[in-house]
Coordinates of C-alpha atoms in Angstrom, one line a residue:
X21 CA 80.0 16.9 72.8
X22 CA 77.3 15.5 74.7
X23 CA 74.7 16.6 72.0
X24 CA 76.5 14.3 69.6
X25 CA 76.6 11.4 72.9
X26 CA 73.0 10.7 72.5
X27 CA 71.8 11.8 69.3
X28 CA 74.5 9.6 67.2
X29 CA 73.6 6.8 68.8
X30 CA 69.9 7.4 68.3
X31 CA 70.7 8.4 64.8
X32 CA 72.3 4.8 64.5
X33 CA 69.5 3.0 66.3
X34 CA 66.7 4.5 64.4
X35 CA 68.5 2.8 61.3
X36 CA 68.9 -0.7 62.5
X37 CA 72.6 -0.9 63.4
X38 CA 73.3 -3.1 66.3
X39 CA 74.2 -2.3 69.8
X40 CA 78.2 -3.2 70.0
X41 CA 78.2 -1.4 66.9
X42 CA 76.6 1.7 68.1
X43 CA 78.4 2.3 70.9
X44 CA 81.5 1.9 69.3
X45 CA 81.2 4.3 66.2
X46 CA 79.8 6.5 69.2
X47 CA 83.3 6.9 71.4
X48 CA 85.3 6.9 68.3
X49 CA 83.8 9.8 66.5
X50 CA 83.8 11.6 70.0
X51 CA 87.4 10.5 70.8
X52 CA 88.7 12.1 67.1
X53 CA 86.7 15.1 66.4
X54 CA 85.8 16.2 69.6
X55 CA 88.7 14.6 72.2
X56 CA 92.7 15.4 72.4
X57 CA 93.8 11.9 73.1
X58 CA 95.4 8.8 72.5
X59 CA 92.9 6.8 70.6
X60 CA 94.8 3.7 72.7
X61 CA 92.7 5.0 75.7
X62 CA 90.0 2.9 74.2
X63 CA 90.7 -0.6 74.3
X64 CA 92.1 0.1 78.0
X65 CA 88.9 1.0 79.1
X66 CA 87.3 -2.0 76.9
X67 CA 89.1 -4.4 78.3
X68 CA 89.4 -3.1 81.5
X69 CA 85.0 -2.6 81.5
X70 CA 85.3 -7.1 81.5
X71 CA 87.9 -6.8 83.7
X72 CA 85.8 -7.8 86.7
X73 CA 84.9 -10.6 88.8
X74 CA 81.5 -10.7 88.7
X75 CA 80.7 -11.2 85.7
X76 CA 83.0 -14.4 85.6
X77 CA 79.5 -15.6 86.7
X78 CA 77.4 -15.2 83.4
X79 CA 79.4 -18.0 80.9
X80 CA 78.8 -20.6 83.9
X81 CA 75.3 -20.0 84.2
X82 CA 74.2 -19.2 80.7
X83 CA 76.3 -23.0 79.4
X84 CA 73.7 -24.2 82.8
X85 CA 70.4 -23.1 81.3
X86 CA 71.6 -24.5 77.8
X87 CA 71.6 -27.6 79.3
X88 CA 69.1 -27.9 80.9
X89 CA 66.8 -26.6 78.2
X90 CA 68.4 -29.7 76.0
X91 CA 67.8 -32.5 78.7
X92 CA 65.3 -32.9 80.1
X93 CA 64.4 -31.4 82.9
X94 CA 61.5 -28.5 81.5
X95 CA 60.2 -31.6 80.8
X96 CA 60.5 -33.4 84.4
X97 CA 59.5 -29.7 86.2
X98 CA 56.0 -28.6 84.2
X99 CA 54.5 -32.0 85.2
X100 CA 56.3 -31.3 88.2
X101 CA 53.9 -28.2 89.2
X102 CA 51.2 -29.0 87.4
X103 CA 50.7 -31.9 90.0
X104 CA 50.8 -29.2 92.4
X105 CA 48.0 -26.9 91.0
X106 CA 45.8 -30.0 88.8
X107 CA 42.3 -28.8 89.3
X108 CA 42.4 -25.2 90.4
X109 CA 40.3 -23.4 87.4
X110 CA 43.3 -22.3 84.9
X111 CA 45.6 -25.3 86.1
X112 CA 47.9 -25.3 82.9
X113 CA 48.1 -21.7 82.4
X114 CA 49.4 -20.8 85.5
X115 CA 51.6 -24.5 85.8
X116 CA 53.3 -21.8 82.7
X117 CA 53.7 -19.4 86.2
X118 CA 55.1 -21.6 87.7
X119 CA 57.3 -23.2 85.7
X120 CA 59.1 -20.5 84.4
X121 CA 59.9 -18.8 87.9
X122 CA 61.5 -22.7 89.0
X123 CA 63.1 -22.4 85.6
X124 CA 64.2 -19.2 85.7
X125 CA 65.5 -19.7 89.1
X126 CA 68.4 -22.9 87.3
X127 CA 68.9 -21.0 84.7
X128 CA 69.1 -17.3 85.1
X129 CA 67.7 -16.2 81.3
X130 CA 64.1 -14.9 80.6
X131 CA 64.6 -15.8 76.5
X132 CA 65.8 -19.6 77.0
X133 CA 62.8 -19.9 80.1
X134 CA 60.3 -19.0 77.2
X135 CA 61.4 -21.5 75.3
X136 CA 62.6 -23.8 76.8
X137 CA 58.4 -24.0 78.7
X138 CA 57.1 -22.5 76.1
X139 CA 58.0 -25.8 73.5
X140 CA 56.0 -27.9 76.4
X141 CA 53.1 -26.2 77.3
X142 CA 51.8 -24.4 73.9
X143 CA 50.2 -27.0 72.4
X144 CA 48.5 -27.7 75.4
X145 CA 47.1 -25.2 76.3
X146 CA 45.5 -24.3 72.9
X147 CA 44.2 -27.4 72.9
X148 CA 42.8 -27.7 76.4
X149 CA 40.7 -24.4 74.6
X150 CA 43.1 -21.4 75.7
X151 CA 42.9 -18.8 72.8
X152 CA 46.2 -18.4 70.7
X153 CA 47.0 -15.0 71.7
X154 CA 46.5 -15.9 75.5
X155 CA 48.8 -19.0 75.5
X156 CA 51.4 -16.7 73.8
X157 CA 50.6 -13.7 76.3
X158 CA 51.3 -16.0 79.1
X159 CA 54.4 -17.6 78.0
X160 CA 55.9 -14.7 76.9
X161 CA 55.4 -13.2 80.3
X162 CA 56.4 -15.6 82.5
X163 CA 59.8 -16.3 81.0
X164 CA 61.0 -12.6 81.5
X165 CA 60.3 -13.8 85.1
X166 CA 63.1 -15.4 84.5
X167 CA 64.5 -12.1 84.8
X168 CA 64.2 -11.5 88.4
X169 CA 64.0 -14.1 90.2
X170 CA 67.7 -15.1 91.6
X171 CA 70.7 -16.8 90.0
X172 CA 69.5 -13.6 88.1
X173 CA 71.7 -12.8 84.4
X174 CA 70.4 -9.0 84.1
X175 CA 71.0 -8.3 88.2
X176 CA 75.2 -10.4 88.4
X177 CA 76.0 -7.9 85.4
X178 CA 73.7 -4.6 87.0
X179 CA 76.1 -6.1 90.4
X180 CA 79.0 -5.5 88.0
X181 CA 78.9 -2.7 86.7
X182 CA 76.9 -1.0 89.8
X183 CA 79.9 -2.3 91.8
X184 CA 77.1 -4.1 95.0
X185 CA 76.6 -6.9 95.8
X186 CA 75.3 -9.6 93.4
X187 CA 74.9 -12.2 96.3
X188 CA 72.0 -9.0 97.9
X189 CA 70.7 -8.8 94.7
X190 CA 69.6 -12.7 94.5
X191 CA 68.0 -11.7 97.6
X192 CA 66.2 -9.6 97.5
X193 CA 64.7 -10.2 93.4
X194 CA 63.0 -12.9 95.7
X195 CA 59.7 -11.6 97.5
X196 CA 59.7 -9.2 94.2
X197 CA 58.9 -12.7 91.9
X198 CA 57.4 -14.2 94.2
X199 CA 54.7 -11.1 93.8
X200 CA 54.8 -10.8 90.3
X201 CA 54.4 -14.4 89.7
X202 CA 50.9 -14.4 92.3
X203 CA 49.7 -11.1 90.6
X204 CA 49.4 -13.1 87.3
X205 CA 48.1 -16.1 88.3
X206 CA 45.3 -14.1 90.6
X207 CA 44.7 -12.9 87.3
X208 CA 44.6 -16.6 85.2
X209 CA 42.8 -17.9 87.6
X210 CA 39.7 -15.3 87.4
X211 CA 40.2 -15.5 83.3
X212 CA 39.8 -19.5 83.2
X213 CA 36.9 -19.0 86.2
X214 CA 34.7 -15.9 83.1
X215 CA 35.7 -17.8 80.6
X216 CA 34.6 -21.4 82.0
X217 CA 37.8 -23.0 81.2
X218 CA 37.9 -27.3 82.2
X219 CA 40.3 -28.6 85.1
X220 CA 42.9 -30.1 83.6
X221 CA 43.4 -32.3 86.8
X222 CA 42.5 -32.9 89.9
X223 CA 44.9 -33.3 92.6
X224 CA 46.5 -36.9 93.3
X225 CA 48.8 -37.5 95.7
X226 CA 50.3 -39.9 94.3
X227 CA 50.8 -38.3 91.5
X228 CA 52.6 -35.6 93.4
X229 CA 54.5 -38.2 94.7
X230 CA 55.2 -40.1 91.5
X231 CA 56.8 -36.8 89.0
X232 CA 59.1 -35.7 92.0
X233 CA 60.2 -39.2 92.3
X234 CA 61.0 -37.7 88.7
X235 CA 62.5 -34.3 89.2
X236 CA 63.9 -35.0 92.3
X237 CA 66.7 -34.4 90.1
X238 CA 65.6 -31.0 88.8
X239 CA 64.4 -29.2 91.6
X240 CA 67.3 -29.8 93.3
X241 CA 69.1 -27.8 91.3
X242 CA 68.0 -24.8 92.8
X243 CA 68.5 -25.6 96.3
X244 CA 71.8 -26.5 95.6
X245 CA 72.9 -23.1 93.5
X246 CA 70.8 -20.7 95.5
X247 CA 71.8 -22.3 98.9
X248 CA 75.1 -23.0 98.7
X249 CA 75.4 -19.1 97.6
X250 CA 73.4 -17.9 101.0
X251 CA 75.0 -20.2 103.1
X252 CA 78.5 -19.1 101.9
X253 CA 79.5 -22.2 100.8
X254 CA 80.3 -20.8 97.1
X255 CA 80.6 -17.2 95.8
X256 CA 78.1 -16.5 92.6
X257 CA 80.6 -17.3 90.4
X258 CA 82.0 -20.6 91.4
X259 CA 78.1 -21.5 91.4
X260 CA 77.3 -20.9 88.0
X261 CA 80.8 -23.7 87.4
X262 CA 78.4 -26.1 89.9
X263 CA 75.6 -25.5 88.4
X264 CA 77.1 -26.2 85.3
X265 CA 78.8 -29.7 86.0
X266 CA 75.4 -30.7 88.1
X267 CA 73.5 -29.7 84.2
X268 CA 76.0 -32.0 82.8
X269 CA 76.3 -34.3 85.8
X270 CA 71.9 -35.4 85.6
X271 CA 71.0 -34.3 81.8
X272 CA 73.9 -37.2 80.2
X273 CA 74.8 -39.5 82.9
X274 CA 71.2 -40.0 85.0
X275 CA 68.1 -38.3 82.6
X276 CA 70.1 -39.4 79.8
X277 CA 68.2 -37.0 77.6
X278 CA 71.2 -35.4 76.3
X279 CA 74.9 -37.4 74.4
X280 CA 78.3 -35.2 74.0
X281 CA 76.8 -33.8 70.3
X282 CA 74.4 -32.2 72.6
X283 CA 76.7 -31.0 74.5
X284 CA 79.1 -29.6 72.4
X285 CA 76.1 -26.9 71.1
X286 CA 75.1 -26.4 74.1
X287 CA 79.2 -25.3 74.3
X288 CA 78.6 -23.4 71.2
X289 CA 75.9 -21.6 71.9
X290 CA 76.5 -20.8 75.1
X291 CA 79.9 -19.7 73.5
X292 CA 77.6 -17.3 71.3
X293 CA 75.7 -15.8 73.8
X294 CA 78.7 -14.8 75.5
X295 CA 81.1 -13.0 73.2
X296 CA 76.9 -11.2 71.9
X297 CA 77.4 -10.0 76.2
X298 CA 80.3 -9.2 76.8
X299 CA 81.7 -7.3 73.2
X300 CA 78.7 -4.7 73.9
X301 CA 80.1 -4.7 78.0
X302 CA 83.6 -3.8 76.3
X303 CA 82.0 -1.0 73.8
X304 CA 79.3 -0.2 76.9
X305 CA 82.6 0.6 79.2
X306 CA 83.7 2.8 76.8
X307 CA 80.8 4.9 76.0
X308 CA 80.0 5.1 79.8
X309 CA 83.2 6.4 80.6
X310 CA 82.8 9.2 78.3
X311 CA 79.7 10.0 79.2
X312 CA 81.4 10.8 82.3
X313 CA 84.1 12.9 81.5
X314 CA 81.2 15.1 79.4
X315 CA 79.4 15.3 82.6
X316 CA 76.5 14.7 81.0
X317 CA 76.0 12.5 84.3
X318 CA 76.8 15.5 86.5
X319 CA 74.4 17.9 84.0
X320 CA 71.7 16.0 84.8
X321 CA 71.2 15.8 88.7
X322 CA 73.1 19.3 88.8
X323 CA 69.3 19.7 87.1
X324 CA 67.0 17.5 89.0
X325 CA 68.7 19.7 91.9
X326 CA 67.6 23.1 90.6
X327 CA 64.1 21.8 89.3
X328 CA 64.2 20.5 93.5
X329 CA 62.1 16.8 92.0
X330 CA 60.4 15.0 94.6
X331 CA 62.4 11.7 95.0
X332 CA 59.4 9.8 94.4
X333 CA 59.2 12.0 91.3
X334 CA 62.5 11.0 89.5
X335 CA 61.5 6.8 90.1
X336 CA 58.9 8.1 87.8
X337 CA 60.7 8.9 85.7
X338 CA 63.0 6.8 85.7
X339 CA 60.7 4.0 85.6
X340 CA 59.2 5.5 82.5
X341 CA 61.9 5.7 81.0
X342 CA 62.9 2.2 81.9
X343 CA 60.7 0.8 80.0
X344 CA 60.4 2.9 77.4
X345 CA 64.4 1.4 76.3
X346 CA 63.1 -2.2 77.6
X347 CA 60.6 -2.3 74.3
X348 CA 64.0 -0.7 72.4
X349 CA 67.2 -3.1 74.1
X350 CA 67.4 -6.5 75.8
X351 CA 68.6 -6.2 79.2
X352 CA 71.8 -6.7 79.5
X353 CA 72.7 -3.7 77.2
X354 CA 70.1 -1.8 79.0
X355 CA 71.9 -2.3 82.3
X356 CA 75.6 -2.2 81.4
X357 CA 74.6 1.8 79.4
X358 CA 72.5 3.5 81.5
X359 CA 73.8 1.9 84.5
X360 CA 76.8 4.4 84.6
X361 CA 74.1 7.4 83.8
X362 CA 71.4 6.2 85.9
X363 CA 74.1 5.7 89.2
X364 CA 74.0 9.4 90.2
X365 CA 71.0 10.5 89.8
X366 CA 70.0 8.1 92.1
X367 CA 72.6 8.4 94.7
X368 CA 70.6 11.9 95.0
X369 CA 67.5 11.2 95.6
X370 CA 69.4 8.6 98.7
X371 CA 67.3 5.5 96.3
X372 CA 69.1 2.1 98.6
X373 CA 71.3 0.6 95.3
X374 CA 70.2 -2.9 95.4
X375 CA 66.3 -1.6 95.8
X376 CA 67.7 0.3 92.2
X377 CA 68.9 -2.8 90.9
X378 CA 65.7 -4.9 91.6
X379 CA 63.6 -1.3 90.2
X380 CA 65.7 -1.6 86.6
X381 CA 65.4 -5.5 86.1
X382 CA 61.7 -5.3 86.5
X383 CA 61.5 -2.1 84.4
X384 CA 63.9 -4.5 81.9
X385 CA 61.8 -7.5 82.7
X386 CA 58.1 -5.7 81.5
X387 CA 60.3 -4.8 78.5
X388 CA 61.3 -8.2 77.7
X389 CA 57.4 -8.8 76.4
X390 CA 56.3 -4.9 75.2
X391 CA 55.9 -4.4 71.3
X392 CA 57.0 -4.0 69.7
X393 CA 60.4 -5.1 70.3
X394 CA 60.4 -6.9 73.1
X395 CA 62.7 -9.9 72.9
X396 CA 59.9 -12.6 74.3
X397 CA 57.6 -11.8 71.5
X398 CA 60.6 -12.7 69.2
X399 CA 61.5 -15.8 71.2
X400 CA 57.5 -17.3 71.6
X401 CA 56.7 -16.2 67.0
X402 CA 60.0 -18.0 66.0
X403 CA 60.0 -21.1 68.4
X404 CA 56.5 -21.4 68.8
X405 CA 55.6 -20.3 65.7
X406 CA 53.1 -17.6 67.5
X407 CA 51.3 -15.4 65.4
X408 CA 52.7 -11.7 65.8
X409 CA 49.2 -10.1 66.2
X410 CA 48.6 -12.7 68.6
X411 CA 51.0 -12.0 70.9
X412 CA 50.3 -8.1 71.1
X413 CA 47.7 -8.7 72.2
X414 CA 48.1 -11.8 74.8
X415 CA 51.0 -9.7 77.0
X416 CA 48.5 -6.6 77.1
X417 CA 46.8 -7.6 80.0
X418 CA 50.4 -9.1 81.6
X419 CA 51.7 -5.8 81.1
X420 CA 49.0 -4.0 83.0
X421 CA 50.0 -7.2 85.7
X422 CA 53.8 -6.0 86.1
X423 CA 53.3 -2.3 85.9
X424 CA 51.0 -2.6 88.7
X425 CA 53.3 -4.4 90.5
X426 CA 56.1 -2.3 89.6
X427 CA 54.3 0.2 91.0
X428 CA 54.2 -0.9 94.8
X429 CA 58.5 -2.8 94.2
X430 CA 59.0 0.8 93.6
X431 CA 57.5 2.6 96.1
X432 CA 57.5 -0.4 99.1
X433 CA 61.6 -0.7 99.3
X434 CA 60.8 -3.2 102.6
X435 CA 60.1 -5.9 99.6
X436 CA 62.8 -6.0 97.5
X437 CA 64.9 -4.3 101.3
X438 CA 64.0 -6.5 104.4
X439 CA 65.8 -10.2 103.0
X440 CA 69.1 -8.6 101.7
X441 CA 68.6 -6.8 106.2
X442 CA 68.3 -10.9 107.6
X443 CA 72.2 -10.9 106.1
X444 CA 73.4 -7.1 107.4
X445 CA 75.8 -5.1 106.0

């Protein structure tokens, strides 16, 4: 039965079946041909998988992100970041990194961040002499930072799956996300110097004040969301609802760049994305339960114990696995499928689950812009009309930078655990 649960999904994935259908098909085949249990267990496990309070935050943040990307917040954030880094060599692509990190702190979605910031900066990057490959690579990789910067939808899904504190995951993501953004900005600076790229504008305090005034409501969004969570004023779920209400007020009544039709379209898009996420969660819940009772996780843990693998080697193998999976699946699907399988292994290796959550999210963040099937690659191709070959070339240096950062995050757990340790158990 164990082999059927591993080989059948791989075979269906090769033939291009949707992830949820792969998981449901495999589960039904196992239930019918290998187990003597009533089929009613299937819908009980599927519905039980989505019946977790932590998951309720995801639709709210997705809705808020949709409103923000449609309602003019991305333009104001880009202008504000550019007013700060103006005069620095490579300021325009550095602005892309900073804007994606900031927008990610509002939307929690890598794909939405890539599309929103990319539509503002892709053409200016080309017009300022940056190549198609470099411009596409910067935007595809920078947008993925939103998966690490809180509030992250991927962290919400992991927190619900692993039953760990979403608040602590959010706090743990700060330093790794900022470190990754800083490493990318440093590379861009030296790239711009080596290629003698022009400076877009010098720093002007008056321009900074003007951009701050124009974007103050957008800039307050992450402060309201994260400040409320960390001070205990509201939970992550309540923060998502507040973010949605705040986004409606700002985009419709202050910026006036979103009308009722746009609000309705955002709601429809949110429902569509949530349906995709939760059908995968339901299918993966059934599949994970079957994996557990079939003894696959226990067998893997036993194998690791038998060979006496050290924790550093276990983490290395898990990193390689997650990098490969991230190239094929979106972060949500990968987290839901792999978390129940990997948790017994990392617990046996005495790895903190908060630290492991950051490791998993960073791995899957890299997968979002890794060829051939990284999600952000197709976002850049479809939304920005960038050539696929150019995107593949452009993301290579950023993949290397991210893998270096992943190694540091994996083997220096204090980067992830320092801030959560300040709030106690």
